[in-house]
Amino acid sequence: MDMRKLGLIGGMSWASTAIYYEKINRIVGQRLGGRHSAPIVIDSLDFEPMAAAMGEGDWDFLTETLRASANRLVDAGAESLVICSNTMHKLHARLSEEIAVPILHIGDVTADAMQEAGVHKAALLGTRFTMSEPFMRDRLRSHGIELILPDPERMAEIDRIIFEELVKGEARVESKRTMKTFLTNMEKTGIEAAVLGCTELVMIVNPNSNVVPIFDTTTIHAEAAAEWVLADAA
């Protein structure tokens, strides 16, 4: 089987990186059968200093951290990269100019899935950086998708859940209920769908049991990565 080698820039957080690894390998195994798994190299970063740098607005440190990670993966034979984090896609354009292999953008593949479903407007849920800064909204807008934001109180609570619970691998029942309530209330405002714009949110939001269609960027990104791995397989 001539599969292509994928590199994952992970650890942001380890919990969502594990989801990527499992989903990609399950797709490859289902497609090829037998004991096949995907050729993947992972560079899993320590999220504590990265979270601190985000809080301080030190994006130069974060850029250098991801650049070094990407280069380690390329040196290890990766032919394409996936950044296992929505927030770190703020650095996608800069890294793409400097890294020798393509980096699959989470926003592009999410927009493709939304267009296929006929959805052109949705609520964006994620970290405060992903929700309040334009890098994700602008990317999807370039595909004809409009993203709207929760109110400031909901934004703050979603960000707290992500950074205080989910990145530690904690999926608390009360946070699942909170997100269910948020989505129910947002549905009443007339939104068509919701985008889980944080790779950990799928830990507490079931895309298949909500009042509005849910576009889980983690699953969509992982599925696109698996398709890339399998593109040359025969």
PDB file of C-alpha atoms in Angstrom:
ATOM      1  CA  MET A   1       0.000   0.000   0.000  1.00  0.00           C
ATOM      2  CA  ASP A   2       1.493   3.300  -1.105  1.00  0.00           C
ATOM      3  CA  MET A   3       0.155   5.652   1.558  1.00  0.00           C
ATOM      4  CA  ARG A   4       1.526   9.138   2.098  1.00  0.00           C
ATOM      5  CA  LYS A   5       3.153  10.082   5.409  1.00  0.00           C
ATOM      6  CA  LEU A   6       1.333  12.689   7.471  1.00  0.00           C
ATOM      7  CA  GLY A   7       2.742  14.912  10.197  1.00  0.00           C
ATOM      8  CA  LEU A   8       0.629  16.060  13.149  1.00  0.00           C
ATOM      9  CA  ILE A   9       1.581  19.134  15.149  1.00  0.00           C
ATOM     10  CA  GLY A  10      -0.117  18.095  18.372  1.00  0.00           C
ATOM     11  CA  GLY A  11      -0.294  18.684  22.093  1.00  0.00           C
ATOM     12  CA  MET A  12      -2.688  21.637  21.717  1.00  0.00           C
ATOM     13  CA  SER A  13      -4.106  19.780  23.568  1.00  0.00           C
ATOM     14  CA  TRP A  14      -3.029  16.154  23.899  1.00  0.00           C
ATOM     15  CA  ALA A  15      -6.724  15.257  24.271  1.00  0.00           C
ATOM     16  CA  SER A  16      -7.695  16.480  20.812  1.00  0.00           C
ATOM     17  CA  THR A  17      -4.484  15.127  19.272  1.00  0.00           C
ATOM     18  CA  ALA A  18      -5.520  11.680  20.481  1.00  0.00           C
ATOM     19  CA  ILE A  19      -8.867  12.148  18.718  1.00  0.00           C
ATOM     20  CA  TYR A  20      -7.086  12.994  15.458  1.00  0.00           C
ATOM     21  CA  TYR A  21      -4.821   9.960  15.714  1.00  0.00           C
ATOM     22  CA  GLU A  22      -7.684   7.569  16.397  1.00  0.00           C
ATOM     23  CA  LYS A  23     -10.009   8.960  13.719  1.00  0.00           C
ATOM     24  CA  ILE A  24      -7.366   8.975  10.980  1.00  0.00           C
ATOM     25  CA  ASN A  25      -6.300   5.419  11.749  1.00  0.00           C
ATOM     26  CA  ARG A  26      -9.879   4.141  11.946  1.00  0.00           C
ATOM     27  CA  ILE A  27     -10.648   5.570   8.517  1.00  0.00           C
ATOM     28  CA  VAL A  28      -7.510   4.049   7.019  1.00  0.00           C
ATOM     29  CA  GLY A  29      -8.230   0.691   8.639  1.00  0.00           C
ATOM     30  CA  GLN A  30     -11.833   0.673   7.434  1.00  0.00           C
ATOM     31  CA  ARG A  31     -10.833   1.661   3.919  1.00  0.00           C
ATOM     32  CA  LEU A  32      -7.943  -0.770   3.466  1.00  0.00           C
ATOM     33  CA  GLY A  33      -9.003  -3.561   5.807  1.00  0.00           C
ATOM     34  CA  GLY A  34      -6.745  -6.010   7.564  1.00  0.00           C
ATOM     35  CA  ARG A  35      -4.265  -4.518  10.019  1.00  0.00           C
ATOM     36  CA  HIS A  36      -3.523  -1.350   8.053  1.00  0.00           C
ATOM     37  CA  SER A  37      -2.881   1.921   9.853  1.00  0.00           C
ATOM     38  CA  ALA A  38      -1.769   5.358   8.723  1.00  0.00           C
ATOM     39  CA  PRO A  39       1.908   6.361   8.445  1.00  0.00           C
ATOM     40  CA  ILE A  40       1.906   9.268  10.891  1.00  0.00           C
ATOM     41  CA  VAL A  41       4.602  11.192  12.724  1.00  0.00           C
ATOM     42  CA  ILE A  42       3.493  13.293  15.700  1.00  0.00           C
ATOM     43  CA  ASP A  43       5.280  16.165  17.379  1.00  0.00           C
ATOM     44  CA  SER A  44       3.342  16.652  20.615  1.00  0.00           C
ATOM     45  CA  LEU A  45       4.066  20.001  22.240  1.00  0.00           C
ATOM     46  CA  ASP A  46       3.815  21.021  25.892  1.00  0.00           C
ATOM     47  CA  PHE A  47       0.694  23.160  26.024  1.00  0.00           C
ATOM     48  CA  GLU A  48       1.375  24.940  29.334  1.00  0.00           C
ATOM     49  CA  PRO A  49       3.933  27.459  27.975  1.00  0.00           C
ATOM     50  CA  MET A  50       1.877  27.856  24.819  1.00  0.00           C
ATOM     51  CA  ALA A  51      -1.291  28.687  26.754  1.00  0.00           C
ATOM     52  CA  ALA A  52       0.705  31.200  28.793  1.00  0.00           C
ATOM     53  CA  ALA A  53       2.077  32.782  25.617  1.00  0.00           C
ATOM     54  CA  MET A  54      -1.434  33.099  24.183  1.00  0.00           C
ATOM     55  CA  GLY A  55      -2.580  34.831  27.330  1.00  0.00           C
ATOM     56  CA  GLU A  56       0.350  37.258  27.064  1.00  0.00           C
ATOM     57  CA  GLY A  57      -0.135  37.826  23.332  1.00  0.00           C
ATOM     58  CA  ASP A  58       3.325  36.434  22.567  1.00  0.00           C
ATOM     59  CA  TRP A  59       2.588  35.148  19.073  1.00  0.00           C
ATOM     60  CA  ASP A  60       6.252  35.371  18.076  1.00  0.00           C
ATOM     61  CA  PHE A  61       7.022  32.638  20.610  1.00  0.00           C
ATOM     62  CA  LEU A  62       4.111  30.574  19.316  1.00  0.00           C
ATOM     63  CA  THR A  63       5.193  31.029  15.703  1.00  0.00           C
ATOM     64  CA  GLU A  64       8.708  29.881  16.491  1.00  0.00           C
ATOM     65  CA  THR A  65       7.374  26.912  18.467  1.00  0.00           C
ATOM     66  CA  LEU A  66       5.168  25.735  15.604  1.00  0.00           C
ATOM     67  CA  ARG A  67       7.834  26.444  12.999  1.00  0.00           C
ATOM     68  CA  ALA A  68      10.313  24.268  14.868  1.00  0.00           C
ATOM     69  CA  SER A  69       7.690  21.545  15.265  1.00  0.00           C
ATOM     70  CA  ALA A  70       6.833  21.621  11.561  1.00  0.00           C
ATOM     71  CA  ASN A  71      10.479  21.374  10.571  1.00  0.00           C
ATOM     72  CA  ARG A  72      11.027  18.399  12.877  1.00  0.00           C
ATOM     73  CA  LEU A  73       8.115  16.626  11.197  1.00  0.00           C
ATOM     74  CA  VAL A  74       9.392  17.404   7.711  1.00  0.00           C
ATOM     75  CA  ASP A  75      12.826  16.111   8.723  1.00  0.00           C
ATOM     76  CA  ALA A  76      11.098  12.923   9.901  1.00  0.00           C
ATOM     77  CA  GLY A  77       9.606  12.405   6.431  1.00  0.00           C
ATOM     78  CA  ALA A  78       6.169  14.034   6.676  1.00  0.00           C
ATOM     79  CA  GLU A  79       4.856  15.009   3.245  1.00  0.00           C
ATOM     80  CA  SER A  80       2.004  17.155   4.552  1.00  0.00           C
ATOM     81  CA  LEU A  81       1.106  18.618   7.937  1.00  0.00           C
ATOM     82  CA  VAL A  82      -1.955  19.071  10.105  1.00  0.00           C
ATOM     83  CA  ILE A  83      -2.082  21.608  12.931  1.00  0.00           C
ATOM     84  CA  CYS A  84      -4.281  19.889  15.524  1.00  0.00           C
ATOM     85  CA  SER A  85      -5.755  23.144  16.840  1.00  0.00           C
ATOM     86  CA  ASN A  86      -8.174  25.740  15.502  1.00  0.00           C
ATOM     87  CA  THR A  87      -6.557  28.604  17.402  1.00  0.00           C
ATOM     88  CA  MET A  88      -3.079  27.893  16.057  1.00  0.00           C
ATOM     89  CA  HIS A  89      -4.432  28.302  12.526  1.00  0.00           C
ATOM     90  CA  LYS A  90      -3.924  31.990  13.204  1.00  0.00           C
ATOM     91  CA  LEU A  91      -0.327  31.182  12.192  1.00  0.00           C
ATOM     92  CA  HIS A  92      -1.218  29.073   9.127  1.00  0.00           C
ATOM     93  CA  ALA A  93      -0.439  31.686   6.472  1.00  0.00           C
ATOM     94  CA  ARG A  94       2.947  32.531   7.923  1.00  0.00           C
ATOM     95  CA  LEU A  95       3.954  28.910   8.424  1.00  0.00           C
ATOM     96  CA  SER A  96       2.785  27.924   4.947  1.00  0.00           C
ATOM     97  CA  GLU A  97       5.210  30.432   3.462  1.00  0.00           C
ATOM     98  CA  GLU A  98       8.131  28.952   5.392  1.00  0.00           C
ATOM     99  CA  ILE A  99       7.510  25.187   5.498  1.00  0.00           C
ATOM    100  CA  ALA A 100       8.463  22.958   2.592  1.00  0.00           C
ATOM    101  CA  VAL A 101       5.280  20.840   2.592  1.00  0.00           C
ATOM    102  CA  PRO A 102       1.572  21.767   2.456  1.00  0.00           C
ATOM    103  CA  ILE A 103      -0.415  22.379   5.655  1.00  0.00           C
ATOM    104  CA  LEU A 104      -4.050  21.276   5.419  1.00  0.00           C
ATOM    105  CA  HIS A 105      -6.212  24.172   6.647  1.00  0.00           C
ATOM    106  CA  ILE A 106      -9.025  23.276   9.035  1.00  0.00           C
ATOM    107  CA  GLY A 107     -11.170  26.163   7.786  1.00  0.00           C
ATOM    108  CA  ASP A 108     -11.021  25.125   4.134  1.00  0.00           C
ATOM    109  CA  VAL A 109     -12.209  21.579   4.728  1.00  0.00           C
ATOM    110  CA  THR A 110     -14.895  22.767   7.163  1.00  0.00           C
ATOM    111  CA  ALA A 111     -16.183  25.218   4.568  1.00  0.00           C
ATOM    112  CA  ASP A 112     -16.292  22.403   1.985  1.00  0.00           C
ATOM    113  CA  ALA A 113     -18.416  20.294   4.338  1.00  0.00           C
ATOM    114  CA  MET A 114     -20.775  23.185   5.042  1.00  0.00           C
ATOM    115  CA  GLN A 115     -21.187  24.012   1.360  1.00  0.00           C
ATOM    116  CA  GLU A 116     -21.941  20.373   0.615  1.00  0.00           C
ATOM    117  CA  ALA A 117     -24.656  20.492   3.284  1.00  0.00           C
ATOM    118  CA  GLY A 118     -26.067  23.733   1.901  1.00  0.00           C
ATOM    119  CA  VAL A 119     -25.247  25.729   5.046  1.00  0.00           C
ATOM    120  CA  HIS A 120     -23.950  29.257   4.558  1.00  0.00           C
ATOM    121  CA  LYS A 121     -24.371  30.813   8.000  1.00  0.00           C
ATOM    122  CA  ALA A 122     -23.513  29.344  11.385  1.00  0.00           C
ATOM    123  CA  ALA A 123     -22.507  30.185  14.931  1.00  0.00           C
ATOM    124  CA  LEU A 124     -18.796  29.838  15.712  1.00  0.00           C
ATOM    125  CA  LEU A 125     -17.847  28.290  19.055  1.00  0.00           C
ATOM    126  CA  GLY A 126     -14.237  28.064  20.201  1.00  0.00           C
ATOM    127  CA  THR A 127     -11.540  29.737  22.246  1.00  0.00           C
ATOM    128  CA  ARG A 128     -11.774  33.486  22.739  1.00  0.00           C
ATOM    129  CA  PHE A 129      -9.004  33.855  20.160  1.00  0.00           C
ATOM    130  CA  THR A 130     -10.832  31.863  17.488  1.00  0.00           C
ATOM    131  CA  MET A 131     -14.156  33.572  18.208  1.00  0.00           C
ATOM    132  CA  SER A 132     -12.984  37.165  18.589  1.00  0.00           C
ATOM    133  CA  GLU A 133     -10.168  37.352  16.027  1.00  0.00           C
ATOM    134  CA  PRO A 134     -10.852  37.276  12.286  1.00  0.00           C
ATOM    135  CA  PHE A 135      -8.507  34.530  11.053  1.00  0.00           C
ATOM    136  CA  MET A 136     -11.129  31.753  11.020  1.00  0.00           C
ATOM    137  CA  ARG A 137     -14.112  33.898  10.087  1.00  0.00           C
ATOM    138  CA  ASP A 138     -12.219  35.464   7.188  1.00  0.00           C
ATOM    139  CA  ARG A 139     -11.103  32.059   5.933  1.00  0.00           C
ATOM    140  CA  LEU A 140     -14.650  30.714   5.845  1.00  0.00           C
ATOM    141  CA  ARG A 141     -16.010  33.978   4.470  1.00  0.00           C
ATOM    142  CA  SER A 142     -13.693  33.496   1.491  1.00  0.00           C
ATOM    143  CA  HIS A 143     -15.707  30.323   0.794  1.00  0.00           C
ATOM    144  CA  GLY A 144     -19.050  32.098   1.117  1.00  0.00           C
ATOM    145  CA  ILE A 145     -19.681  31.046   4.735  1.00  0.00           C
ATOM    146  CA  GLU A 146     -20.737  33.633   7.322  1.00  0.00           C
ATOM    147  CA  LEU A 147     -19.933  32.975  10.986  1.00  0.00           C
ATOM    148  CA  ILE A 148     -21.705  34.712  13.840  1.00  0.00           C
ATOM    149  CA  LEU A 149     -20.532  34.871  17.452  1.00  0.00           C
ATOM    150  CA  PRO A 150     -22.193  34.106  20.789  1.00  0.00           C
ATOM    151  CA  ASP A 151     -22.748  36.944  23.216  1.00  0.00           C
ATOM    152  CA  PRO A 152     -19.756  37.946  25.400  1.00  0.00           C
ATOM    153  CA  GLU A 153     -20.974  36.009  28.448  1.00  0.00           C
ATOM    154  CA  ARG A 154     -21.278  32.772  26.502  1.00  0.00           C
ATOM    155  CA  MET A 155     -17.930  33.384  24.792  1.00  0.00           C
ATOM    156  CA  ALA A 156     -16.229  33.746  28.174  1.00  0.00           C
ATOM    157  CA  GLU A 157     -17.798  30.561  29.538  1.00  0.00           C
ATOM    158  CA  ILE A 158     -16.905  28.495  26.463  1.00  0.00           C
ATOM    159  CA  ASP A 159     -13.307  29.745  26.651  1.00  0.00           C
ATOM    160  CA  ARG A 160     -13.159  28.872  30.371  1.00  0.00           C
ATOM    161  CA  ILE A 161     -14.435  25.348  29.745  1.00  0.00           C
ATOM    162  CA  ILE A 162     -11.834  24.806  27.037  1.00  0.00           C
ATOM    163  CA  PHE A 163      -8.795  26.082  28.938  1.00  0.00           C
ATOM    164  CA  GLU A 164      -9.720  24.905  32.441  1.00  0.00           C
ATOM    165  CA  GLU A 165     -11.255  21.533  31.603  1.00  0.00           C
ATOM    166  CA  LEU A 166     -11.071  20.154  28.075  1.00  0.00           C
ATOM    167  CA  VAL A 167      -7.358  20.690  27.434  1.00  0.00           C
ATOM    168  CA  LYS A 168      -6.757  18.581  30.570  1.00  0.00           C
ATOM    169  CA  GLY A 169      -8.880  15.785  29.145  1.00  0.00           C
ATOM    170  CA  GLU A 170     -11.830  16.556  31.450  1.00  0.00           C
ATOM    171  CA  ALA A 171     -15.323  16.254  29.954  1.00  0.00           C
ATOM    172  CA  ARG A 172     -17.598  17.307  32.814  1.00  0.00           C
ATOM    173  CA  VAL A 173     -21.324  16.560  32.811  1.00  0.00           C
ATOM    174  CA  GLU A 174     -22.178  20.111  33.837  1.00  0.00           C
ATOM    175  CA  SER A 175     -20.208  21.516  30.883  1.00  0.00           C
ATOM    176  CA  LYS A 176     -22.038  19.180  28.510  1.00  0.00           C
ATOM    177  CA  ARG A 177     -25.303  20.554  29.890  1.00  0.00           C
ATOM    178  CA  THR A 178     -24.041  24.119  29.540  1.00  0.00           C
ATOM    179  CA  MET A 179     -23.169  23.619  25.879  1.00  0.00           C
ATOM    180  CA  LYS A 180     -26.502  21.909  25.227  1.00  0.00           C
ATOM    181  CA  THR A 181     -28.288  24.912  26.713  1.00  0.00           C
ATOM    182  CA  PHE A 182     -26.168  27.361  24.707  1.00  0.00           C
ATOM    183  CA  LEU A 183     -26.970  25.562  21.466  1.00  0.00           C
ATOM    184  CA  THR A 184     -30.677  25.331  22.270  1.00  0.00           C
ATOM    185  CA  ASN A 185     -30.867  29.053  23.025  1.00  0.00           C
ATOM    186  CA  MET A 186     -28.887  29.946  19.895  1.00  0.00           C
ATOM    187  CA  GLU A 187     -31.232  27.820  17.781  1.00  0.00           C
ATOM    188  CA  LYS A 188     -34.081  30.020  18.950  1.00  0.00           C
ATOM    189  CA  THR A 189     -32.320  33.029  17.381  1.00  0.00           C
ATOM    190  CA  GLY A 190     -32.548  31.402  13.944  1.00  0.00           C
ATOM    191  CA  ILE A 191     -29.016  30.124  13.345  1.00  0.00           C
ATOM    192  CA  GLU A 192     -28.740  27.422  10.680  1.00  0.00           C
ATOM    193  CA  ALA A 193     -25.938  25.469  12.332  1.00  0.00           C
ATOM    194  CA  ALA A 194     -22.988  25.637  14.706  1.00  0.00           C
ATOM    195  CA  VAL A 195     -19.291  25.174  14.025  1.00  0.00           C
ATOM    196  CA  LEU A 196     -17.234  23.571  16.787  1.00  0.00           C
ATOM    197  CA  GLY A 197     -14.223  25.785  16.187  1.00  0.00           C
ATOM    198  CA  CYS A 198     -12.125  24.198  18.901  1.00  0.00           C
ATOM    199  CA  THR A 199     -10.679  20.725  18.514  1.00  0.00           C
ATOM    200  CA  GLU A 200     -11.690  19.760  22.078  1.00  0.00           C
ATOM    201  CA  LEU A 201     -15.353  20.814  21.996  1.00  0.00           C
ATOM    202  CA  VAL A 202     -16.450  17.504  20.487  1.00  0.00           C
ATOM    203  CA  MET A 203     -15.598  16.020  23.906  1.00  0.00           C
ATOM    204  CA  ILE A 204     -18.737  17.684  25.341  1.00  0.00           C
ATOM    205  CA  VAL A 205     -20.918  18.296  22.270  1.00  0.00           C
ATOM    206  CA  ASN A 206     -22.434  15.348  20.417  1.00  0.00           C
ATOM    207  CA  PRO A 207     -22.757  16.437  16.772  1.00  0.00           C
ATOM    208  CA  ASN A 208     -25.512  13.882  16.212  1.00  0.00           C
ATOM    209  CA  SER A 209     -27.871  14.839  19.041  1.00  0.00           C
ATOM    210  CA  ASN A 210     -28.421  18.578  18.932  1.00  0.00           C
ATOM    211  CA  VAL A 211     -31.195  20.889  17.853  1.00  0.00           C
ATOM    212  CA  VAL A 212     -29.110  22.347  15.006  1.00  0.00           C
ATOM    213  CA  PRO A 213     -26.621  20.748  12.602  1.00  0.00           C
ATOM    214  CA  ILE A 214     -23.147  20.626  14.157  1.00  0.00           C
ATOM    215  CA  PHE A 215     -19.965  20.873  12.106  1.00  0.00           C
ATOM    216  CA  ASP A 216     -17.201  19.346  14.199  1.00  0.00           C
ATOM    217  CA  THR A 217     -13.946  20.736  12.826  1.00  0.00           C
ATOM    218  CA  THR A 218     -11.898  17.989  14.500  1.00  0.00           C
ATOM    219  CA  THR A 219     -13.710  15.184  12.702  1.00  0.00           C
ATOM    220  CA  ILE A 220     -13.847  17.077   9.408  1.00  0.00           C
ATOM    221  CA  HIS A 221     -10.126  17.883   9.548  1.00  0.00           C
ATOM    222  CA  ALA A 222      -9.182  14.322  10.527  1.00  0.00           C
ATOM    223  CA  GLU A 223     -11.309  12.871   7.715  1.00  0.00           C
ATOM    224  CA  ALA A 224      -9.648  15.175   5.181  1.00  0.00           C
ATOM    225  CA  ALA A 225      -6.235  14.195   6.533  1.00  0.00           C
ATOM    226  CA  ALA A 226      -7.083  10.513   6.150  1.00  0.00           C
ATOM    227  CA  GLU A 227      -8.208  11.075   2.569  1.00  0.00           C
ATOM    228  CA  TRP A 228      -4.882  12.774   1.883  1.00  0.00           C
ATOM    229  CA  VAL A 229      -2.982   9.810   3.365  1.00  0.00           C
ATOM    230  CA  LEU A 230      -4.989   7.404   1.193  1.00  0.00           C
ATOM    231  CA  ALA A 231      -4.851   9.427  -2.035  1.00  0.00           C
ATOM    232  CA  ASP A 232      -2.157   7.256  -3.632  1.00  0.00           C
ATOM    233  CA  ALA A 233      -3.128   3.947  -2.025  1.00  0.00           C
ATOM    234  CA  ALA A 234      -4.207   1.158  -4.336  1.00  0.00           C
TER     235      ALA A 234
END
